Short mmCIF file of C-alpha atoms and ligand atoms in Angstrom, two decimals:
data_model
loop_
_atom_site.label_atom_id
_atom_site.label_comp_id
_atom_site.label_asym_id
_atom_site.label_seq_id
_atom_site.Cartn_x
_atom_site.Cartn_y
_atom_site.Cartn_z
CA UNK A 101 15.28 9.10 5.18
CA UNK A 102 14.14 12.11 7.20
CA UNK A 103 11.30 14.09 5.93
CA UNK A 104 13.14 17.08 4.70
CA UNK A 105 15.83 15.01 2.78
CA UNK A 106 12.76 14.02 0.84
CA UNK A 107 11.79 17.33 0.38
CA UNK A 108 15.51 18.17 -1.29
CA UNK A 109 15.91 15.49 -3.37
CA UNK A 110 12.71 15.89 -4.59
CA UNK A 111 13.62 20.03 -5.82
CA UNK A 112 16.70 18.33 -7.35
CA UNK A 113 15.05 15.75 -9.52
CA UNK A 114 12.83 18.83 -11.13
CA UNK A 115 15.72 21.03 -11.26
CA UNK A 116 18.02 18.78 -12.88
CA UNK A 117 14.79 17.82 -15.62
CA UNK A 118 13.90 21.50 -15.87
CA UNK A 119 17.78 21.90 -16.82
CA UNK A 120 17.80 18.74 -18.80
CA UNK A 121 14.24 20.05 -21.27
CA UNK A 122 15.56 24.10 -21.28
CA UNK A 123 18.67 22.58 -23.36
CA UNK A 124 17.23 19.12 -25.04
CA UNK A 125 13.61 19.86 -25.91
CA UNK A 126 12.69 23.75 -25.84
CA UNK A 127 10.76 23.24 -28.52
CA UNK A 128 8.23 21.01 -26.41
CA UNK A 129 8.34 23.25 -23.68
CA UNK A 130 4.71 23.63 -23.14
CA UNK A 131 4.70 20.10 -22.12
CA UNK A 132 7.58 20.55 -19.65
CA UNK A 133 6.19 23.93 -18.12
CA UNK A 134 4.02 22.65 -15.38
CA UNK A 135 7.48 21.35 -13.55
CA UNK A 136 7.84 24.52 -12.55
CA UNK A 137 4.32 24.52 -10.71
CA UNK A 138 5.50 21.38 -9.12
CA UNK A 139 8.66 22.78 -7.82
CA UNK A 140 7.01 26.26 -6.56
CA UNK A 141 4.52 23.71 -4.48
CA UNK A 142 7.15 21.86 -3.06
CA UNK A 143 8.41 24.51 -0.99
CA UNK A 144 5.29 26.36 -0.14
CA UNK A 145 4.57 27.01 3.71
CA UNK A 146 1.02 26.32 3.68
CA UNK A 147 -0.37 22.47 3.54
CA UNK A 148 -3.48 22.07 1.55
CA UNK A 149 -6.49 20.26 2.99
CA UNK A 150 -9.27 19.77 0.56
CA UNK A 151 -12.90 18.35 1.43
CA UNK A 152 -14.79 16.02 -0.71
CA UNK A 153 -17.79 14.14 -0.83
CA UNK A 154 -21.14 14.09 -2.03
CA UNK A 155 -23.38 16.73 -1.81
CA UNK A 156 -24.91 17.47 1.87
CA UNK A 157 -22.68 14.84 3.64
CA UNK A 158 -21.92 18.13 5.68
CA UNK A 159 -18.35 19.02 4.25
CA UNK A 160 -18.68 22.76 5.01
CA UNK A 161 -20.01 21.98 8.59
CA UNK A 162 -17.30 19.81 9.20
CA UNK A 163 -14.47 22.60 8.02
CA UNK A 164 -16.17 25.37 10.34
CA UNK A 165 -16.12 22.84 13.36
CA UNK A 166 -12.24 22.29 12.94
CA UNK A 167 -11.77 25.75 12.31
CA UNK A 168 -14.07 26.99 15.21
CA UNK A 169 -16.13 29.06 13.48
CA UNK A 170 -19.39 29.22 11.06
CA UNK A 171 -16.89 30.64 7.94
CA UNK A 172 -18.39 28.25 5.02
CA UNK A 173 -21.85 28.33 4.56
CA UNK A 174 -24.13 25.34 5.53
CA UNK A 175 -27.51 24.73 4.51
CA UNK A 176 -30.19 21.49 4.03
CA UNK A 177 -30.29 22.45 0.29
CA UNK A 178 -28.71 20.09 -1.53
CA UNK A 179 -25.61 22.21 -3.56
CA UNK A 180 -25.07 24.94 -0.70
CA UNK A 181 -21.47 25.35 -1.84
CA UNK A 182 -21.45 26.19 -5.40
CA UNK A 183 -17.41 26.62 -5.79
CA UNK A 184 -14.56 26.15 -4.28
CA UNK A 185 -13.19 28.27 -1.07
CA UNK A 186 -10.01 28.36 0.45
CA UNK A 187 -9.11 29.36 4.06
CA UNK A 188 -6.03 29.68 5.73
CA UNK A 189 -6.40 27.94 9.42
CA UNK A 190 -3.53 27.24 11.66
CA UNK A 191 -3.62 23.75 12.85
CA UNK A 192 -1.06 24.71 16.15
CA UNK A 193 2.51 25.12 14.96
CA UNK A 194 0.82 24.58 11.21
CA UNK A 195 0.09 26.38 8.65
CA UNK A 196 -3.35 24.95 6.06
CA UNK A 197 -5.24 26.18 3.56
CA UNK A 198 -8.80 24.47 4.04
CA UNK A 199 -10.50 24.52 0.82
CA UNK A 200 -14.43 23.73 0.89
CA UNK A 201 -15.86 22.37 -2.75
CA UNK A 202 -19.21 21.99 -3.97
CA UNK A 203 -20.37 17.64 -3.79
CA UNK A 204 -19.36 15.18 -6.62
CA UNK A 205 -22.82 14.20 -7.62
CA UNK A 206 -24.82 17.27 -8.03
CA UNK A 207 -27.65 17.36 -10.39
CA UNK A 208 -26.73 18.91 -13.74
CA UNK A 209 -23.71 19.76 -11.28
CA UNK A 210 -20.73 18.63 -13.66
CA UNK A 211 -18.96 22.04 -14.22
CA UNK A 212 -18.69 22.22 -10.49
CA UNK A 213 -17.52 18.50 -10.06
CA UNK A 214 -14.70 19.14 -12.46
CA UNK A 215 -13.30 22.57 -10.56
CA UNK A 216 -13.54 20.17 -7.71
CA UNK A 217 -11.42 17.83 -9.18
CA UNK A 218 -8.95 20.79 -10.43
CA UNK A 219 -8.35 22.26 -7.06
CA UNK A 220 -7.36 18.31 -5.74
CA UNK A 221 -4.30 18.86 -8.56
CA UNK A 222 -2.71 20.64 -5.46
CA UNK A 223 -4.14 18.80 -2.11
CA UNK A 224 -2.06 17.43 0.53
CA UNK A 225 -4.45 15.90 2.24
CA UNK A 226 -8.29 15.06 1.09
CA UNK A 227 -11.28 15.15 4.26
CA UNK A 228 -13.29 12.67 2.12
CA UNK A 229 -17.04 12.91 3.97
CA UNK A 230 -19.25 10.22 4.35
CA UNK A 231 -21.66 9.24 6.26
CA UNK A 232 -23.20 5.77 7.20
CA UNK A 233 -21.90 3.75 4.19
CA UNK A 234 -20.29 4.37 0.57
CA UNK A 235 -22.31 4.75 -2.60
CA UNK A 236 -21.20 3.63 -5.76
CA UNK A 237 -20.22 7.56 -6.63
CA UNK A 238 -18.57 7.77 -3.18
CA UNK A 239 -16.58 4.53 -4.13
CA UNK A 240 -15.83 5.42 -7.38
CA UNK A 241 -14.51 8.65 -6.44
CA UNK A 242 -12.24 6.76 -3.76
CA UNK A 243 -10.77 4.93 -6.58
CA UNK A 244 -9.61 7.89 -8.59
CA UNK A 245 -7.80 9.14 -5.16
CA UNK A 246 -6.01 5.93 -5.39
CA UNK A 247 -5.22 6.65 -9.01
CA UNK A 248 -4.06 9.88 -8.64
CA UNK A 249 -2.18 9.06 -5.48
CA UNK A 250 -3.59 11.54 -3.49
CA UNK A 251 -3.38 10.57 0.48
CA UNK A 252 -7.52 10.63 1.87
CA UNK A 253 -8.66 10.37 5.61
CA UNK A 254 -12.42 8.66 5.34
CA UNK A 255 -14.46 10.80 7.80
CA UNK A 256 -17.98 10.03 8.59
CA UNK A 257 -20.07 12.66 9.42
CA UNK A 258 -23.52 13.23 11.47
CA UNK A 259 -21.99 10.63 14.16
CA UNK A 260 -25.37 12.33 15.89
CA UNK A 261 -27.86 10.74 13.44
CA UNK A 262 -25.91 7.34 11.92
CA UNK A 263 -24.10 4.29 13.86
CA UNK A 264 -20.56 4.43 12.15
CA UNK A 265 -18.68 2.15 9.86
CA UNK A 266 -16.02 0.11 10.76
CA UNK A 267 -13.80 2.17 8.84
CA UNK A 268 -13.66 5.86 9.16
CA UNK A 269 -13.54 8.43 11.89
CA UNK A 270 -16.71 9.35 13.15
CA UNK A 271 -17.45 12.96 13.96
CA UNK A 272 -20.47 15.33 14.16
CA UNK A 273 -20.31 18.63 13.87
CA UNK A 274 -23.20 19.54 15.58
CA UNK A 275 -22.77 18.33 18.92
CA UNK A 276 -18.60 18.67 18.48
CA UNK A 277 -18.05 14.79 19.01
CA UNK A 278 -14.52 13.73 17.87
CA UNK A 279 -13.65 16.94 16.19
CA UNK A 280 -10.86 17.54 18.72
CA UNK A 281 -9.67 14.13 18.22
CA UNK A 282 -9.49 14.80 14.76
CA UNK A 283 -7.78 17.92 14.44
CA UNK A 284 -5.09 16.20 16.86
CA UNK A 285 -5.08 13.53 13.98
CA UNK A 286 -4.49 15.87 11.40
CA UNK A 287 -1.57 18.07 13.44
CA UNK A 288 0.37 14.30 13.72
CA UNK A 289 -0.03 13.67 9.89
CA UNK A 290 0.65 17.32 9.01
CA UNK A 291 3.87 17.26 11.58
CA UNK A 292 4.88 13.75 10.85
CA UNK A 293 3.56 12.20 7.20
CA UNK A 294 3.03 15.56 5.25
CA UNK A 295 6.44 16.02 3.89
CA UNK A 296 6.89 12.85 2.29
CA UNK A 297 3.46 12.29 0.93
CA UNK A 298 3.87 15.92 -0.72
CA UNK A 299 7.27 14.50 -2.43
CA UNK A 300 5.69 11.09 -3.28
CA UNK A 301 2.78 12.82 -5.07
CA UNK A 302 4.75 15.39 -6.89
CA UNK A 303 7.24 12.94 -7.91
CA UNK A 304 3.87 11.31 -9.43
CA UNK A 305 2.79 14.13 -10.76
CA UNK A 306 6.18 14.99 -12.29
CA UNK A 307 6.50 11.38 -13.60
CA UNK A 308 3.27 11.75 -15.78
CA UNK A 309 4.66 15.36 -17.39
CA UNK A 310 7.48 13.08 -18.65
CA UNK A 311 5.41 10.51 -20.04
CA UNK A 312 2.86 13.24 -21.74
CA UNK A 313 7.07 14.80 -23.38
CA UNK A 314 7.88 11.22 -24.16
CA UNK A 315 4.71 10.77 -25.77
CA UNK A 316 5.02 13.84 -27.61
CA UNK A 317 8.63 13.10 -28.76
CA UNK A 318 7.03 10.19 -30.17
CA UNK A 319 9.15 7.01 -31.89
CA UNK A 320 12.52 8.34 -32.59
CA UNK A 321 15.21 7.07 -35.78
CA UNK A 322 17.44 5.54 -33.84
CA UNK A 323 19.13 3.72 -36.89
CA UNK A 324 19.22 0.30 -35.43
CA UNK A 325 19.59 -1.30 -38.83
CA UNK A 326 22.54 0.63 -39.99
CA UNK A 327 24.43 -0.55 -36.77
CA UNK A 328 23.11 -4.28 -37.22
CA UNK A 329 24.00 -4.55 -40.88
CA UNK A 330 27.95 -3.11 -40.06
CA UNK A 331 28.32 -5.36 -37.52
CA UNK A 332 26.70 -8.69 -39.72
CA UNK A 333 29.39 -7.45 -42.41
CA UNK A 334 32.43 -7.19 -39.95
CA UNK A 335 31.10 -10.44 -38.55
CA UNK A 336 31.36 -12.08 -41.87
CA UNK A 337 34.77 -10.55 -43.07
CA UNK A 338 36.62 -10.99 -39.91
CA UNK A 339 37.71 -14.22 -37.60
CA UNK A 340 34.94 -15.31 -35.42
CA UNK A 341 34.89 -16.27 -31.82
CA UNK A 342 35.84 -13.85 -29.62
CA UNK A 343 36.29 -11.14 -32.38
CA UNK A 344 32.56 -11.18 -32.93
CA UNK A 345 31.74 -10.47 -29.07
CA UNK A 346 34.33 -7.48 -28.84
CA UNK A 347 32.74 -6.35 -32.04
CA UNK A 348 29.06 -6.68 -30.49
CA UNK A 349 30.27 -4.83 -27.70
CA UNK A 350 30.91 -2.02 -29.49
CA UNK A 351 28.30 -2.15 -31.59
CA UNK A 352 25.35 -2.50 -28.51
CA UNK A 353 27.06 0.34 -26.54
CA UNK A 354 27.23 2.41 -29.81
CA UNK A 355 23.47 1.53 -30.57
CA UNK A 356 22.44 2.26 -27.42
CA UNK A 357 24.37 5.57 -26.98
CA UNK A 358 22.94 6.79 -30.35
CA UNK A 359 19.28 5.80 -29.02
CA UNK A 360 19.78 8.05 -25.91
CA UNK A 361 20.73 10.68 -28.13
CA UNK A 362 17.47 10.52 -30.42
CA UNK A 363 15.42 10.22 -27.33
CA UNK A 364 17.27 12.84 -24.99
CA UNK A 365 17.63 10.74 -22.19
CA UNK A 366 21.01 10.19 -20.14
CA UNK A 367 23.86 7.68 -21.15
CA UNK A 368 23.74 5.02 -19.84
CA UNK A 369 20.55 4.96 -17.75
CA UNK A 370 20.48 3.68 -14.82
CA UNK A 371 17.21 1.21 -15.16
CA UNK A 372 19.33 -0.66 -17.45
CA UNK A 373 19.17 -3.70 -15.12
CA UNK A 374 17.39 -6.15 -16.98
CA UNK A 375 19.29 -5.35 -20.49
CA UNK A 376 22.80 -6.06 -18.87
CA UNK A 377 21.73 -9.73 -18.21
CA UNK A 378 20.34 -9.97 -21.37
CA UNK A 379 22.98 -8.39 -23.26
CA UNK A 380 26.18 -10.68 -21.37
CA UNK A 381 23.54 -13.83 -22.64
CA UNK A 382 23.30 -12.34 -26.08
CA UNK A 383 27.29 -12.27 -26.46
CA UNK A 384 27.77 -15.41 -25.36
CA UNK A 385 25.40 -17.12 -27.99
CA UNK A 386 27.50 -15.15 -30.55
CA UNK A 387 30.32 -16.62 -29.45
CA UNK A 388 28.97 -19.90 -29.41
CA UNK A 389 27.21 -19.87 -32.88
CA UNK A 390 30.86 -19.46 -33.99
CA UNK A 391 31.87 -22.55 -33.02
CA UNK A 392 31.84 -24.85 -35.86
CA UNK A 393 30.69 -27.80 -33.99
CA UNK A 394 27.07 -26.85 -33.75
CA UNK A 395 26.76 -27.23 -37.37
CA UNK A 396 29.20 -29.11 -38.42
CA UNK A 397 31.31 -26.89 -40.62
CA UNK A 398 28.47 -27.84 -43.40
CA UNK A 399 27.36 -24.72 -46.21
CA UNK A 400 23.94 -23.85 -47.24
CA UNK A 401 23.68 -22.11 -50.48
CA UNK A 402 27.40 -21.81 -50.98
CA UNK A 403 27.46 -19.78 -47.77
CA UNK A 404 28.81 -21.49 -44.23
CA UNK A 405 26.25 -22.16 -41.71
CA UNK A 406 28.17 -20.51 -39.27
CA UNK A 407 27.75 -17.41 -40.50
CA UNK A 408 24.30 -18.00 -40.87
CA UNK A 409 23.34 -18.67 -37.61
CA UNK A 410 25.51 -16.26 -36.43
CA UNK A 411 23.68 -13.30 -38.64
CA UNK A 412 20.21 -14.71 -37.39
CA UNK A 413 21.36 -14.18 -33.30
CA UNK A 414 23.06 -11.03 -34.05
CA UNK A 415 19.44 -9.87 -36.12
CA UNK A 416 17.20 -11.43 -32.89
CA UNK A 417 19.65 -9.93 -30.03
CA UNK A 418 18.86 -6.31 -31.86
CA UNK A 419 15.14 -7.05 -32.15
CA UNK A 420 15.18 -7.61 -28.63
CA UNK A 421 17.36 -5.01 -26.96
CA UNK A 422 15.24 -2.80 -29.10
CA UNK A 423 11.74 -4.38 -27.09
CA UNK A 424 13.42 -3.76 -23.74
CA UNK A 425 15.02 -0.36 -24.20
CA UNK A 426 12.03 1.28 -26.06
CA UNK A 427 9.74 1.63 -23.10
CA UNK A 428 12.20 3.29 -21.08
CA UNK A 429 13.61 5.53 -24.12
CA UNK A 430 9.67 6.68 -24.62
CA UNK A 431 9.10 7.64 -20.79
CA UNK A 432 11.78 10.52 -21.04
CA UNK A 433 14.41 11.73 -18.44
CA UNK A 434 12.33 9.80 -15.52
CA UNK A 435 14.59 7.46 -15.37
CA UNK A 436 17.86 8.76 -15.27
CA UNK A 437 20.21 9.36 -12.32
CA UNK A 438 17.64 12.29 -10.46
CA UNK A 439 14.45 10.88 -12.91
CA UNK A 440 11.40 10.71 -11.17
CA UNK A 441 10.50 7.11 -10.82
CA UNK A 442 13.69 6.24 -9.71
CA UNK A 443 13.50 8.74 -6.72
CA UNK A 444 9.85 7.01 -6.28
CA UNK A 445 11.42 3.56 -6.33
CA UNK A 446 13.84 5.13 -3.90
CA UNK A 447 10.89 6.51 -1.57
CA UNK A 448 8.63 3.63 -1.93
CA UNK A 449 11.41 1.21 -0.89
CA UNK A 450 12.40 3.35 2.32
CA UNK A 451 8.45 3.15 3.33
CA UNK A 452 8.34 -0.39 2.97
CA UNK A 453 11.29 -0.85 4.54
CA UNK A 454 10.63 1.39 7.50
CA UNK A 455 6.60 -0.91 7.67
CA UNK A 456 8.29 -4.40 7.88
CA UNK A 457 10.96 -3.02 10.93
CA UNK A 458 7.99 -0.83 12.52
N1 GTP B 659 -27.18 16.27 12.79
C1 GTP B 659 -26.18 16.71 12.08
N2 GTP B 659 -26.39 17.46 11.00
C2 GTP B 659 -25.33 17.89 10.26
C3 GTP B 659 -24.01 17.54 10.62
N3 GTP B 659 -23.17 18.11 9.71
C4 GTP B 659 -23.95 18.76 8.83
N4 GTP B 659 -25.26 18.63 9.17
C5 GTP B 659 -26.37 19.17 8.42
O1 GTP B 659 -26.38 18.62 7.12
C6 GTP B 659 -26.82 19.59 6.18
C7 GTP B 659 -25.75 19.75 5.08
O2 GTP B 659 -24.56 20.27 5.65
P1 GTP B 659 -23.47 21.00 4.78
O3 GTP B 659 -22.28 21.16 5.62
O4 GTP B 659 -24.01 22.20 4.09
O5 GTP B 659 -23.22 19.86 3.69
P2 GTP B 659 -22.29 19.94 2.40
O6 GTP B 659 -21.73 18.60 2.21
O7 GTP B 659 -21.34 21.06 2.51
O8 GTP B 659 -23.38 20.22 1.29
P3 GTP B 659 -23.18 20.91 -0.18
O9 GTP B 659 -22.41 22.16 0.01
O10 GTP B 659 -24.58 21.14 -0.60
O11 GTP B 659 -22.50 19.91 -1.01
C8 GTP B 659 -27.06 20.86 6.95
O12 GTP B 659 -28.44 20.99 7.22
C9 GTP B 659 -26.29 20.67 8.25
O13 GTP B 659 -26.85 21.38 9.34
C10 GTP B 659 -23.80 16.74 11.77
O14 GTP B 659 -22.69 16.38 12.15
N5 GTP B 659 -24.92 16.34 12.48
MG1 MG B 660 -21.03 22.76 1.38
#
């Protein structure tokens, strides 16, 4: 998949859920709202670059050496940069916003940690600066990239003053030493990678505005005992055998529809995989706890055992399609046909697949 095609689908999945919430859930819609954000980003010119690190690792320096001049100001006092500032550089043929914030671990610095954190909501890219070796903050903060699936270059600064790590590019901004290296580094991801790491992390970030509406939407009535107690009754009124598996069909795929419908997620999704298998099993221990030789044709309390164990597999098969289909019910429209974490599935397979033949 090229990078643009990534780009597309990626608009389509939030315009089809932005269609899909207008009509099914307006009433929720300040939990569906920030979709739009996602989908203005998604098209914007500009790439975002945002520094991090702890205080005085030399973040600003390091911006004003890639952009080539002293526009962020530096200084040996620890918490120089008090807020965030954005500039717009052009990386050759690319257009960046270059945002400088103030460090993670200033002292009684925890307002300006959090806009920090804010203005990575929309980053492309994170510089993250260290210098000879990672501190517990520095590691920690690595972490919650990972978490929040934001794509990080490790850059370690004053290459001047400290031998590097093994990992890391080292530059210093002082004597220039591998900042044209770098910003070469940065035109290849920005040319090459940016595209689809923008759609994998606002597919991400799309994903969790579905789970925040599915947890809002809460458990729904989806009636499962009304369905299970017609079809017990039909079950014992009627001819068994193959009668009782048509009649489970329809009840299931009735069931099911009616869940979709109290959760306001597509018919039939797609991620229904798993339930198929367990379903086809299901009907086929109906149809065998029909068959009189498993218990002989013998009655417990004036009522055939047949039935019996036919009412307790019917009763357990609804317990458990109920299990498996809640967690996908409760996660909202992400799974459908243009859902979120199926286009991530999607993505994540294509990068793994394009790895193993690289
Ligand atoms: N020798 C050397 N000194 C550097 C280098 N980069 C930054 N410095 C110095 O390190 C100090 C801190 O640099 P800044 O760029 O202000 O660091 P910062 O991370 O932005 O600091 P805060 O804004 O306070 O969080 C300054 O005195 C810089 O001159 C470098 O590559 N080599
Ligand atoms: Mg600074």
């Amino acid at each position: 998949m090229s990078s643009l095609p990534i780009l597309d689908a990626t608009a389509k999945c939030l315009e089809e859920l932005l269609v899909w919430h207008q009509v099914h859930h307006p009433q929720l819609s300040a939990q569906w709202q920030p979709l739009y954000e996602l989908r203005d980003r998604l098209h914007q010119s500009a790439w975002h670059i945002v520094v991090l690190g702890q205080v005085g690792r030399g973040k600003s320096a390091l911006l004003n050496a890639l952009y080539g001049e002293a526009i962020f100001p530096v200084g040996a006092i620890h918490g120089t940069t008090q807020w965030p500032r954005t500039v717009r550089w052009h990386c050759q043929d690319q257009i960046v916003d270059l945002t400088d914030t103030p460090g993670l671990d200033e002292v009684a610095g925890s307002d300006r940690e959090t806009m920090t954190w804010s203005v990575l909501e929309t980053a492309d890219l994170v510089l993250f600066v260290t210098q000879d070796s990672l501190t517990p903050v520095e590691c920690q903060a690595r972490d919650r990239l990972h978490t929040l699936r934001i794509p990080h270059k490790l850059i370690l600064t004053k290459a001047d003053l400290y031998p590097p790590m093994a990992e890391g590019i080292a530059v210093s901004s002082t004597t220039g030493q591998g900042i044209p290296e770098l910003r070469q580094l940065l035109q290849q991801w920005l040319q090459q990678e940016a595209p689809q790491a923008r759609a994998l992390r606002i597919l991400h970030q799309a994903s969790q505005v579905e789970q925040s509406l599915g947890a809002a939407l809460g458990p729904q009535d989806t009636s499962a005992w009304s369905w299970l107690s017609a079809q017990m009754v039909a079950s014992l009124l009627l001819p068994g055998g193959l009668f009782d598996v048509v009649l489970a069909m329809i009840s299931t795929l009735a069931y099911i529809r009616k869940a979709c419908q109290a959760y306001g997620v597509p018919f039939p999704l797609p991620a229904f995989g798993g339930l198929s298998q367990f379903v086809l099993l299901w009907y086929a221990a109906i149809y065998l706890s029909s068959w009189s030789g498993f218990t002989f044709g013998s009655e417990l309390w004036g009522v055939n055992t047949n039935v019996l164990l036919q009412g307790g597999v019917i009763f357990w098969g609804y317990q458990q399609i109920r299990r498996r289909l809640d967690p996908y019910l409760q996660q909202g429209y992400q799974w459908g046909h243009h859902g979120p974490q199926r286009l991530l599935q999607q993505l994540t397979q294509t990068r793994a697949n394009v790895t193993a033949s690289g």
